[in-house]
């Protein structure tokens, strides 16, 4: 696998390591399926917008970058909303305003910036890696919050104890995300340490 | 209930109960950036101004343009354009009126356009179908709520600067957990407005 | 070079921390005895589970994080006991355990242990439990009665109890908060040993009464019902999470009183003490910033500059 792609999944995971795209990771992760859906939608928009940003990067002046990227991502967010509303209306209503808000996702804007300053291969490798990393991270948060907060997983019951209502609320989302970030740091740090000692 | 008390309750609701950061979970990335206390205040005020203006402008675009012409599907693009334009305008005005603020904020307000709380509140207003007055109040109080959130977070971060936070949790993880604990305290406002 | 700077100047060494915490434990004894007398065996069980799991949780988190074990400073035991005294006597034991673990691990341990937390651990744990399992936390038992009798607290039924009952604690409520003479005994002990000063308990109780009265409640009744007095003595006074200067403490106490009154009058939750103190804990760094004596602020900035430059 391309080095940049694997970086986006593990050591440079956009959500757990870089803190990009946090808002949807808190808002729509109360159940795993919605989290997965949001992750996939964001990743698709990410790849498309990075490609366009790579092309436009040669034309746009330094000052107008943020504005340009927002307009590019807004167009793709609109397309994403059409697709979700047309084919997955239930998911679309679950995700609510966080589909339109893909337009100003910190993840997309920072990756668009990266794409415009790098080669096509690097830009695409980065976008794909970040996209997959984001899907994995979102799903993980969704799984943990659904099990603890509702006692179910992907909608099916598994009830070891009375669910913790807090986990399904915003406050619980923050706390679960923070704990997962810390664990992710501890795991990837250990892995990096091993690789260093081997080399 | 009188009009004044209804308006007051609406404002309290927007600032505390439905705080943009701790309840609506908007603009978390932006609010979570570590800043000094003074910078937080200035940044928060700038966000508040942009949020109020965009709420008003987006309301106008929605009711005068998109809704009558049945072009709601263009909402995301239109609102994004408005937010970017408002931010650029604010940047221009602030650099004329308060140049020392612009220095504190690295001479660029464009990150505010990328703060999803600004666009988020505009979309929330459109979906709730607020009248002009409520859209204005929602923008202003949403902005005040954001200001409150980043000021509280700045205070906590300054305390954390000397804390013996374990290595894997340093930086972002502990910041997110802190925000979560503040959000836990904010749950107490449930039911007020 | 690594400077060791600590945010609050209060905790000097493990020995003094231990002495202070022992004082608090002693001061809690009357409340614990009153709780056991009023609510029976279940109160003892809750206190034991809560204290043991807090201490065990602290030992485990310090082991995992590779820190020196500090359970000897007794702060975990105090957290566990205060949490138990804040629960309804009919709370299941595993709920108390979950609360204790949340307090020592998430609220305190991950921030670096005692002195680095910005919320009072026991209060944060109570809020956590209240939101997670509201059913267990708000099922009250009548005191001095057979197990199955449920009761309404004075907050839910203000007209049901006399002032004497409110004061003596012959009312449903949390284990430690109902019996006011026991709390006052603890307060006297804490003041006598100079563990705390009188400002926060007095101002907080008084402000609560005033604001509740302004919103249509009874002045004395609102001070004696719910957990106001217990929280004012044992939780709002936590060194780590309350402002340092007297002026700051008055602002802090007034804020708590106002929020309690607002939550009791308008909020979804019947009792606002927990959330009110937590919210003012969050505001404490800001309050400190504006009420610290000028000289300290000046020195502080100098230190930060020096740190940033070198």
XYZ file of C-alpha atoms in Angstrom:
702
model
C 0.000 0.000 0.000
C 1.142 3.531 -0.699
C 2.960 4.948 2.302
C 0.830 8.086 2.363
C -2.371 6.075 2.293
C -1.408 3.909 5.259
C -0.299 7.023 7.129
C -3.787 8.466 6.738
C -5.283 5.345 8.257
C -3.043 4.852 11.280
C -0.427 7.313 12.537
C -1.991 10.290 10.744
C -5.615 9.299 11.244
C -7.598 12.449 10.448
C -10.048 12.148 13.328
C -7.967 10.530 16.072
C -4.582 12.130 15.401
C -5.269 15.373 13.534
C -8.647 16.275 15.055
C -10.195 16.967 11.650
C -13.917 16.541 11.070
C -14.728 16.464 14.782
C -18.228 17.966 14.637
C -19.926 15.150 12.694
C -17.874 12.650 14.696
C -19.720 13.936 17.786
C -23.108 14.648 16.300
C -24.028 11.663 14.137
C -22.163 8.856 15.901
C -24.901 7.866 18.357
C -25.435 4.762 16.236
C -22.897 2.861 14.165
C -24.813 2.767 10.879
C -25.257 6.554 10.710
C -21.598 7.026 11.624
C -20.544 4.650 8.860
C -22.837 6.414 6.372
C -21.452 9.821 7.313
C -17.892 8.487 7.024
C -18.504 7.100 3.544
C -20.259 10.276 2.342
C -17.436 12.454 3.680
C -14.754 10.216 2.166
C -16.387 10.326 -1.289
C -16.657 14.117 -1.191
C -13.062 14.250 0.070
C -11.638 12.351 -2.898
C -13.640 14.415 -5.422
C -12.839 17.770 -3.860
C -9.134 16.925 -3.507
C -8.995 16.132 -7.225
C -10.631 19.441 -8.146
C -8.481 21.325 -5.643
C -5.379 19.785 -7.224
C -6.446 21.134 -10.613
C -7.556 24.536 -9.310
C -4.453 24.883 -7.127
C -2.480 25.875 -10.212
C -4.860 28.773 -10.921
C -6.058 30.187 -7.593
C -4.049 32.922 -5.909
C -2.764 32.470 -2.348
C -5.371 34.831 -0.840
C -8.462 33.164 -2.245
C -7.727 29.569 -1.323
C -10.064 29.123 1.653
C -12.956 30.754 -0.199
C -12.324 28.617 -3.283
C -12.134 25.372 -1.342
C -15.377 26.198 0.470
C -17.165 26.753 -2.859
C -15.738 23.507 -4.291
C -16.750 21.451 -1.250
C -20.166 23.190 -1.175
C -20.828 21.954 -4.730
C -19.886 18.383 -3.840
C -21.849 18.571 -0.574
C -24.895 19.549 -2.620
C -24.391 16.504 -4.845
C -23.962 14.308 -1.765
C -27.207 15.647 -0.332
C -29.067 14.886 -3.585
C -27.772 11.316 -3.580
C -28.512 10.735 0.107
C -31.999 12.258 -0.057
C -32.838 10.350 -3.248
C -31.513 6.911 -2.413
C -31.052 6.822 1.365
C -33.774 9.124 2.738
C -33.666 7.566 6.223
C -29.930 8.046 6.557
C -30.251 11.590 5.192
C -32.773 12.541 7.865
C -30.606 10.949 10.559
C -27.563 12.942 9.462
C -29.614 16.157 9.299
C -27.679 19.392 8.898
C -24.348 17.588 8.990
C -24.647 16.659 5.302
C -24.770 20.311 4.175
C -22.052 21.053 6.737
C -19.665 18.780 4.832
C -19.153 22.016 2.871
C -17.135 23.534 5.713
C -15.632 20.367 7.167
C -12.132 21.054 8.458
C -11.077 17.673 7.058
C -11.987 18.571 3.466
C -10.564 22.078 3.582
C -7.204 21.031 5.014
C -6.883 18.153 2.513
C -7.820 20.462 -0.371
C -5.005 22.730 0.762
C -2.622 19.761 0.798
C -3.743 18.566 -2.653
C -3.191 21.960 -4.246
C 0.428 22.036 -3.062
C 1.431 18.490 -4.033
C 1.681 16.111 -6.975
C -1.397 14.292 -8.246
C -0.203 10.940 -6.886
C 0.471 12.358 -3.431
C -2.845 14.231 -3.388
C -4.875 11.157 -4.330
C -2.951 8.817 -2.027
C -3.522 11.261 0.814
C -7.233 11.712 0.037
C -7.875 7.970 -0.169
C -5.898 7.258 3.012
C -7.595 10.054 4.937
C -10.987 8.939 3.628
C -10.505 5.338 4.752
C -9.008 6.485 8.060
C -12.008 8.736 8.649
C -14.495 5.952 7.847
C -12.735 3.594 10.275
C -12.561 6.221 13.028
C -16.200 7.287 12.617
C -17.412 3.682 12.672
C -15.351 2.938 15.768
C -16.821 5.916 17.638
C -20.282 4.896 16.411
C -19.870 1.301 17.591
C -18.669 2.295 21.056
C -21.395 4.896 21.514
C -24.165 2.634 20.226
C -23.182 -0.256 22.504
C -22.767 1.900 25.619
C -25.505 4.422 24.926
C -28.277 2.220 23.556
C -27.175 -1.336 24.269
C -27.420 -2.271 20.589
C -25.046 -2.723 17.653
C -26.103 -1.876 14.085
C -29.649 -1.935 15.385
C -29.616 -5.444 16.873
C -29.968 -5.901 20.616
C -27.070 -6.881 22.799
C -27.897 -5.719 26.274
C -25.341 -6.634 28.893
C -26.507 -3.842 31.245
C -28.744 -0.794 31.438
C -27.467 1.561 28.704
C -25.717 4.761 29.764
C -27.889 7.609 28.499
C -25.018 10.088 28.804
C -23.016 8.382 26.050
C -25.765 9.132 23.543
C -25.707 12.848 24.492
C -23.184 15.430 23.225
C -21.187 15.327 26.483
C -20.765 11.569 26.221
C -19.734 11.953 22.584
C -16.908 14.291 23.577
C -15.729 12.007 26.373
C -15.839 8.811 24.273
C -14.025 10.539 21.396
C -11.338 11.883 23.760
C -10.804 8.468 25.330
C -10.553 6.793 21.902
C -8.060 9.462 20.768
C -5.879 8.769 23.791
C -6.015 5.004 23.263
C -5.231 5.452 19.560
C -2.220 7.608 20.487
C -0.990 5.017 22.965
C -1.332 2.178 20.424
C 0.241 3.961 17.449
C 3.047 5.343 19.650
C 3.872 1.828 20.822
C 3.859 0.577 17.219
C 6.125 3.410 16.045
C 8.478 2.756 18.920
C 8.772 -0.889 17.876
C 9.469 0.039 14.252
C 12.171 2.447 15.344
C 13.924 -0.132 17.486
C 13.759 -2.651 14.664
C 15.309 -0.174 12.227
C -46.246 34.806 28.624
C -45.261 38.271 27.562
C -43.200 38.944 24.463
C -40.213 40.133 26.444
C -39.998 37.042 28.601
C -40.420 34.849 25.525
C -37.527 36.647 23.835
C -35.374 36.412 26.979
C -36.018 32.691 27.250
C -35.180 32.250 23.573
C -31.874 34.047 24.133
C -30.989 32.017 27.232
C -31.817 28.897 25.258
C -29.534 29.867 22.385
C -26.608 30.856 24.617
C -26.738 28.144 27.305
C -29.203 25.296 26.771
C -28.499 24.879 23.059
C -24.948 26.198 23.173
C -23.471 25.891 19.680
C -20.379 24.037 20.879
C -21.539 22.003 23.864
C -25.051 21.081 22.718
C -25.267 21.516 18.936
C -21.675 20.309 18.488
C -20.909 22.930 15.846
C -17.550 24.650 15.433
C -15.867 22.201 17.786
C -12.675 22.054 15.721
C -12.386 25.833 15.808
C -13.308 26.164 19.492
C -10.810 23.477 20.425
C -7.763 25.328 19.088
C -5.463 26.247 21.966
C -5.430 30.020 22.313
C -4.408 32.507 24.957
C -7.266 34.054 26.906
C -7.042 37.476 25.222
C -6.910 35.940 21.748
C -9.948 33.811 22.570
C -11.986 36.868 23.508
C -11.089 38.737 20.311
C -11.619 35.673 18.122
C -14.940 34.948 19.814
C -16.160 38.492 19.216
C -15.129 38.257 15.548
C -17.025 34.956 15.179
C -20.024 36.544 16.905
C -20.067 39.422 14.406
C -19.717 37.114 11.391
C -22.376 34.749 12.748
C -24.912 37.530 13.336
C -24.379 39.073 9.898
C -24.489 35.716 8.100
C -27.630 34.694 9.966
C -29.337 37.873 8.762
C -28.010 37.675 5.193
C -28.771 33.977 4.843
C -32.293 34.643 6.121
C -32.692 37.285 3.395
C -31.322 34.977 0.703
C -33.583 32.151 1.853
C -36.855 34.127 2.116
C -36.371 36.591 -0.736
C -34.539 34.459 -3.305
C -34.469 30.704 -2.759
C -37.959 30.078 -1.378
C -39.963 32.176 -3.894
C -38.008 30.733 -6.829
C -38.177 27.147 -5.459
C -34.442 26.767 -5.574
C -33.899 25.418 -2.057
C -31.599 22.776 -3.493
C -29.029 25.537 -4.028
C -29.120 26.377 -0.318
C -25.692 24.961 0.574
C -23.892 26.755 -2.254
C -25.791 30.016 -1.751
C -25.272 30.064 2.028
C -21.582 29.185 1.680
C -21.166 32.053 -0.745
C -22.909 34.424 1.678
C -20.747 33.272 4.593
C -17.538 33.718 2.603
C -18.631 37.171 1.437
C -19.666 38.265 4.948
C -16.366 37.058 6.364
C -14.376 38.911 3.730
C -16.405 42.059 4.415
C -15.895 41.731 8.161
C -12.176 41.256 7.618
C -12.083 44.456 5.592
C -14.001 46.443 8.234
C -12.042 45.089 11.200
C -8.702 45.819 9.553
C -9.868 49.435 9.049
C -11.447 49.976 12.475
C -9.386 47.746 14.802
C -6.059 46.982 13.096
C -4.595 45.740 16.414
C -7.225 42.981 16.478
C -6.172 41.782 13.056
C -2.619 41.445 14.277
C -3.734 39.224 17.159
C -5.700 37.103 14.708
C -2.775 36.611 12.264
C -4.232 39.137 9.800
C -6.781 36.695 8.473
C -10.407 36.065 9.401
C -11.042 33.498 6.667
C -10.860 30.520 9.088
C -14.113 31.868 10.543
C -15.845 31.115 7.222
C -14.715 27.517 7.647
C -16.157 27.398 11.189
C -19.149 25.131 10.743
C -21.056 26.929 13.504
C -21.547 29.949 11.223
C -23.024 27.985 8.321
C -24.707 25.614 10.779
C -26.700 28.331 12.542
C -27.779 29.748 9.186
C -29.100 26.325 8.119
C -30.752 25.734 11.520
C -32.549 29.089 11.151
C -33.751 28.214 7.643
C -35.005 24.793 8.751
C -36.800 26.213 11.775
C -38.428 28.834 9.553
C -37.622 31.713 11.904
C -38.873 35.208 11.214
C -36.304 37.979 10.693
C -36.126 38.954 14.375
C -35.616 35.420 15.623
C -33.030 34.691 12.913
C -31.093 37.772 14.031
C -31.339 36.785 17.716
C -30.397 33.204 16.931
C -27.267 34.375 15.103
C -26.289 36.849 17.815
C -26.898 34.487 20.728
C -25.310 31.587 18.875
C -22.236 33.787 18.521
C -22.351 34.762 22.198
C -22.622 31.076 23.063
C -19.531 30.377 20.963
C -17.703 33.231 22.705
C -18.675 31.807 26.102
C -17.507 28.344 25.054
C -14.071 29.358 23.828
C -13.496 31.632 26.820
C -14.341 28.801 29.237
C -12.134 26.412 27.246
C -9.271 28.939 27.264
C -9.499 29.131 31.062
C -9.384 25.364 31.374
C -6.481 25.097 28.898
C -4.459 27.614 30.901
C -4.984 25.482 33.979
C -4.023 22.358 32.000
C -0.757 23.934 30.887
C 0.887 22.905 34.149
C -1.042 19.654 34.639
C 0.721 16.309 34.608
C -1.439 14.899 31.811
C -0.305 11.389 30.784
C 1.616 11.316 27.497
C -0.960 9.708 25.134
C -3.643 12.118 26.336
C -1.605 15.332 25.964
C -3.020 17.900 23.577
C -6.157 17.030 21.690
C -7.514 14.046 23.656
C -7.523 15.872 26.988
C -8.948 18.988 25.300
C -11.835 16.930 23.903
C -12.426 15.264 27.294
C -12.397 18.702 28.969
C -14.995 19.909 26.490
C -17.019 16.799 27.313
C -16.917 17.510 31.047
C -17.980 21.121 30.430
C -20.799 19.787 28.236
C -21.768 17.504 31.146
C -22.068 20.565 33.388
C -24.123 22.340 30.691
C -26.677 19.496 30.763
C -27.914 21.176 33.952
C -29.516 23.879 31.795
C -31.838 21.282 30.225
C -35.414 22.374 30.422
C -34.615 26.082 30.702
C -36.059 27.411 27.447
C 15.538 23.065 32.310
C 12.202 21.944 33.542
C 10.414 24.217 35.961
C 7.892 22.637 38.219
C 4.961 25.007 38.421
C 1.728 24.105 40.070
C -1.460 26.062 39.355
C -2.876 26.171 42.855
C -0.514 26.988 45.691
C -2.454 24.948 48.201
C -1.148 21.420 48.032
C 2.436 21.421 49.184
C 3.359 17.827 49.866
C 1.684 14.432 50.175
C 1.909 14.664 53.950
C -0.118 17.853 54.231
C -2.572 16.628 51.614
C -3.023 13.508 53.688
C -3.607 15.534 56.847
C -6.198 17.726 55.117
C -7.981 14.725 53.625
C -8.041 12.978 57.010
C -9.671 16.089 58.477
C -12.347 15.933 55.779
C -12.914 12.235 56.439
C -13.344 12.907 60.164
C -15.735 15.750 59.398
C -17.814 13.404 57.248
C -18.277 10.867 60.066
C -21.354 12.566 61.631
C -23.102 12.664 58.243
C -22.248 9.021 57.623
C -23.577 7.974 61.045
C -26.750 9.984 60.554
C -27.200 8.421 57.123
C -26.834 4.906 58.495
C -29.228 5.682 61.371
C -31.850 7.085 58.980
C -31.533 4.719 56.038
C -30.066 1.546 57.471
C -27.786 -1.119 56.073
C -27.980 -0.067 52.405
C -26.185 3.176 53.305
C -23.217 1.273 54.754
C -23.024 -0.952 51.691
C -23.034 2.033 49.322
C -20.313 3.831 51.273
C -18.107 0.737 51.356
C -18.494 -0.024 47.644
C -17.952 3.579 46.683
C -14.823 4.135 48.811
C -13.239 0.804 47.885
C -13.824 1.216 44.157
C -12.514 4.808 44.217
C -9.296 3.724 45.942
C -8.903 0.663 43.709
C -9.635 2.739 40.596
C -7.024 5.313 41.583
C -4.427 2.582 42.213
C -5.164 0.964 38.851
C -5.079 4.172 36.784
C -1.809 5.237 38.416
C -0.335 1.803 37.711
C -1.433 1.907 34.046
C -0.105 5.424 33.538
C 3.155 4.545 35.269
C 2.765 7.212 37.957
C 3.867 6.901 41.538
C 1.018 5.527 43.603
C -0.579 8.307 45.635
C -3.517 6.495 47.192
C -1.971 7.173 50.594
C -2.973 10.820 50.298
C -6.559 9.611 50.973
C -8.082 11.894 48.343
C -9.659 8.950 46.506
C -11.255 7.729 49.724
C -12.699 11.201 50.335
C -14.061 11.322 46.763
C -15.667 7.896 47.179
C -17.253 8.722 50.518
C -18.589 12.094 49.382
C -20.066 10.482 46.277
C -21.808 7.788 48.341
C -23.230 10.404 50.723
C -24.632 12.176 47.663
C -26.608 9.173 46.444
C -30.083 7.994 47.267
C -29.927 5.067 49.717
C -31.712 2.903 47.165
C -29.053 3.305 44.470
C -27.792 -0.101 43.239
C -24.202 -0.797 44.327
C -22.846 -1.092 40.775
C -24.041 2.433 40.003
C -22.001 3.769 42.920
C -19.028 1.779 41.654
C -19.347 3.188 38.126
C -19.526 6.703 39.566
C -16.405 6.249 41.684
C -14.439 4.880 38.749
C -15.569 7.756 36.516
C -14.493 10.249 39.201
C -10.990 8.934 39.816
C -10.189 7.860 36.241
C -11.821 10.301 33.824
C -12.275 13.428 35.930
C -9.025 13.223 37.914
C -6.583 10.577 36.682
C -6.429 11.504 33.000
C -5.793 15.133 33.907
C -2.752 14.171 35.979
C -4.234 13.374 39.380
C -5.089 15.497 42.392
C -4.555 19.208 41.814
C -4.842 19.042 38.033
C -8.565 18.277 37.736
C -10.763 21.280 36.949
C -14.007 19.735 38.211
C -14.736 18.319 41.636
C -14.514 14.547 40.975
C -17.373 13.493 43.273
C -19.736 16.101 41.817
C -18.821 15.299 38.232
C -19.427 11.628 39.015
C -22.838 12.449 40.488
C -23.784 14.446 37.395
C -22.536 11.555 35.253
C -24.721 9.070 37.145
C -27.714 11.411 37.169
C -27.595 11.716 33.376
C -26.718 8.061 32.731
C -29.238 6.363 34.985
C -31.724 9.004 36.208
C -34.143 6.309 37.357
C -31.749 4.913 39.974
C -30.616 8.302 41.236
C -34.075 9.738 41.815
C -35.816 6.823 43.506
C -35.946 7.999 47.090
C -36.647 6.118 50.263
C -38.471 7.372 53.324
C -36.153 7.476 56.369
C -36.582 5.219 59.404
C -38.905 2.963 57.447
C -39.154 -0.544 56.073
C -37.397 -1.012 52.733
C -40.213 -0.636 50.293
C -41.573 2.780 51.269
C -40.834 5.394 48.641
C -40.984 9.092 49.409
C -41.068 12.436 47.648
C -38.228 14.828 48.452
C -38.990 18.294 49.803
C -38.030 19.694 46.379
C -40.786 17.707 44.724
C -43.275 18.305 47.518
C -42.402 21.586 49.284
C -45.511 21.701 51.449
C -45.128 18.178 52.806
C -42.523 18.818 55.464
C -42.053 21.144 58.409
C -38.919 23.219 58.980
C -38.027 20.965 61.899
C -38.144 17.883 59.706
C -36.040 19.624 57.066
C -33.457 20.543 59.689
C -33.246 17.234 61.519
C -33.274 15.155 58.375
C -36.408 13.092 58.846
C -37.037 13.416 55.097
C -36.275 11.410 51.950
C -33.059 12.465 50.243
C -29.434 11.554 49.663
C -27.686 9.648 52.457
C -25.478 12.472 53.712
C -27.410 15.591 52.833
C -30.579 15.226 54.902
C -29.328 15.605 58.478
C -28.330 19.262 58.888
C -26.987 19.094 62.509
C -24.471 16.437 61.371
C -23.327 18.630 58.490
C -22.965 21.620 60.810
C -20.924 19.481 63.201
C -18.623 18.614 60.289
C -18.414 22.291 59.320
C -17.403 23.291 62.847
C -14.677 20.639 62.835
C -13.347 21.772 59.440
C -13.310 25.410 60.560
C -11.705 24.516 63.892
C -8.890 22.598 62.189
C -8.549 25.423 59.617
C -9.144 22.932 56.795
C -11.524 25.367 55.116
C -12.517 28.986 55.658
C -16.056 30.131 56.388
C -16.606 32.265 53.278
C -17.741 29.780 50.628
C -20.185 27.729 52.785
C -21.825 30.818 54.278
C -22.020 32.879 51.081
C -23.185 29.964 48.972
C -25.998 28.982 51.342
C -27.066 32.585 51.780
C -27.037 33.403 48.065
C -29.026 30.248 47.335
C -31.666 31.311 49.847
C -31.811 34.844 48.461
C -32.063 33.868 44.797
C -34.613 31.114 45.508
C -36.676 33.568 47.543
C -36.512 36.102 44.696
C -37.926 33.431 42.403
C -40.803 32.676 44.706
C -39.442 29.954 47.000
C -39.080 30.069 50.762
C -35.824 31.604 52.040
C -35.093 29.105 54.812
C -36.781 26.143 53.130
C -34.681 26.460 49.994
C -31.478 26.517 52.027
C -32.482 23.408 53.980
C -33.901 21.309 51.160
C -31.833 19.319 48.706
C -28.070 19.131 48.949
C -27.287 22.839 49.389
C -25.725 22.701 52.852
C -23.788 19.466 52.310
C -22.427 20.683 48.974
C -21.569 24.100 50.426
C -19.481 22.559 53.197
C -17.844 19.577 51.520
C -17.814 20.122 47.755
C -17.880 23.796 46.840
C -14.884 24.266 49.152
C -12.623 21.847 47.223
C -9.275 23.710 47.082
C -8.460 22.580 43.585
C -11.620 23.809 41.935
C -12.650 26.986 43.767
C -11.268 30.523 43.319
C -8.344 31.647 45.493
C -9.202 35.197 46.519
C -12.091 36.156 48.788
C -13.552 38.393 46.095
C -13.422 35.502 43.648
C -15.084 33.220 46.165
C -17.993 35.630 46.583
C -18.527 35.735 42.801
C -18.280 31.935 42.741
C -20.792 31.508 45.575
C -23.202 34.006 44.020
C -22.998 32.209 40.687
C -23.767 28.886 42.336
C -26.749 30.356 44.183
C -28.169 31.930 41.039
C -27.809 28.769 38.939
C -29.361 26.603 41.679
C -32.355 28.921 41.798
C -32.683 28.946 37.989
C -32.484 25.151 37.673
C -34.922 24.567 40.541
C -37.406 27.016 39.064
C -37.126 26.348 35.313
C -34.939 23.299 34.749
C -35.674 19.712 33.887
C -33.755 18.376 36.886
C -35.348 18.846 40.319
C -32.069 19.676 42.084
C -29.539 22.090 40.623
C -26.754 21.991 43.231
C -24.593 19.466 41.363
C -24.723 21.243 38.018
C -24.452 24.700 39.577
C -21.188 23.914 41.348
C -19.792 22.140 38.275
C -20.570 25.150 36.090
C -18.840 27.494 38.525
C -15.886 25.048 38.717
C -15.598 25.508 34.961
C -15.685 29.281 35.374
C -13.139 29.265 38.222
C -10.002 29.822 36.068
C -11.709 32.875 34.537
C -12.865 34.187 37.928
C -9.331 33.746 39.258
C -8.001 35.670 36.310
C -10.082 38.726 37.123
C -9.942 38.629 40.911
C -6.356 37.633 41.655
C -4.351 40.291 43.387
C -2.532 42.493 40.907
C 0.967 41.503 41.998
C 0.340 37.836 41.466
C -1.066 38.408 37.983
C 2.000 40.435 37.090
C 4.399 37.766 38.304
C 2.406 35.107 36.541
C 2.734 36.823 33.187
C 6.454 37.309 33.711
C 6.860 33.619 34.411
C 4.919 32.673 31.311
C 6.991 35.019 29.182
C 10.178 33.554 30.589
C 8.891 30.089 29.857
C 7.898 30.991 26.305
C 11.269 32.600 25.608
C 13.478 29.936 27.070
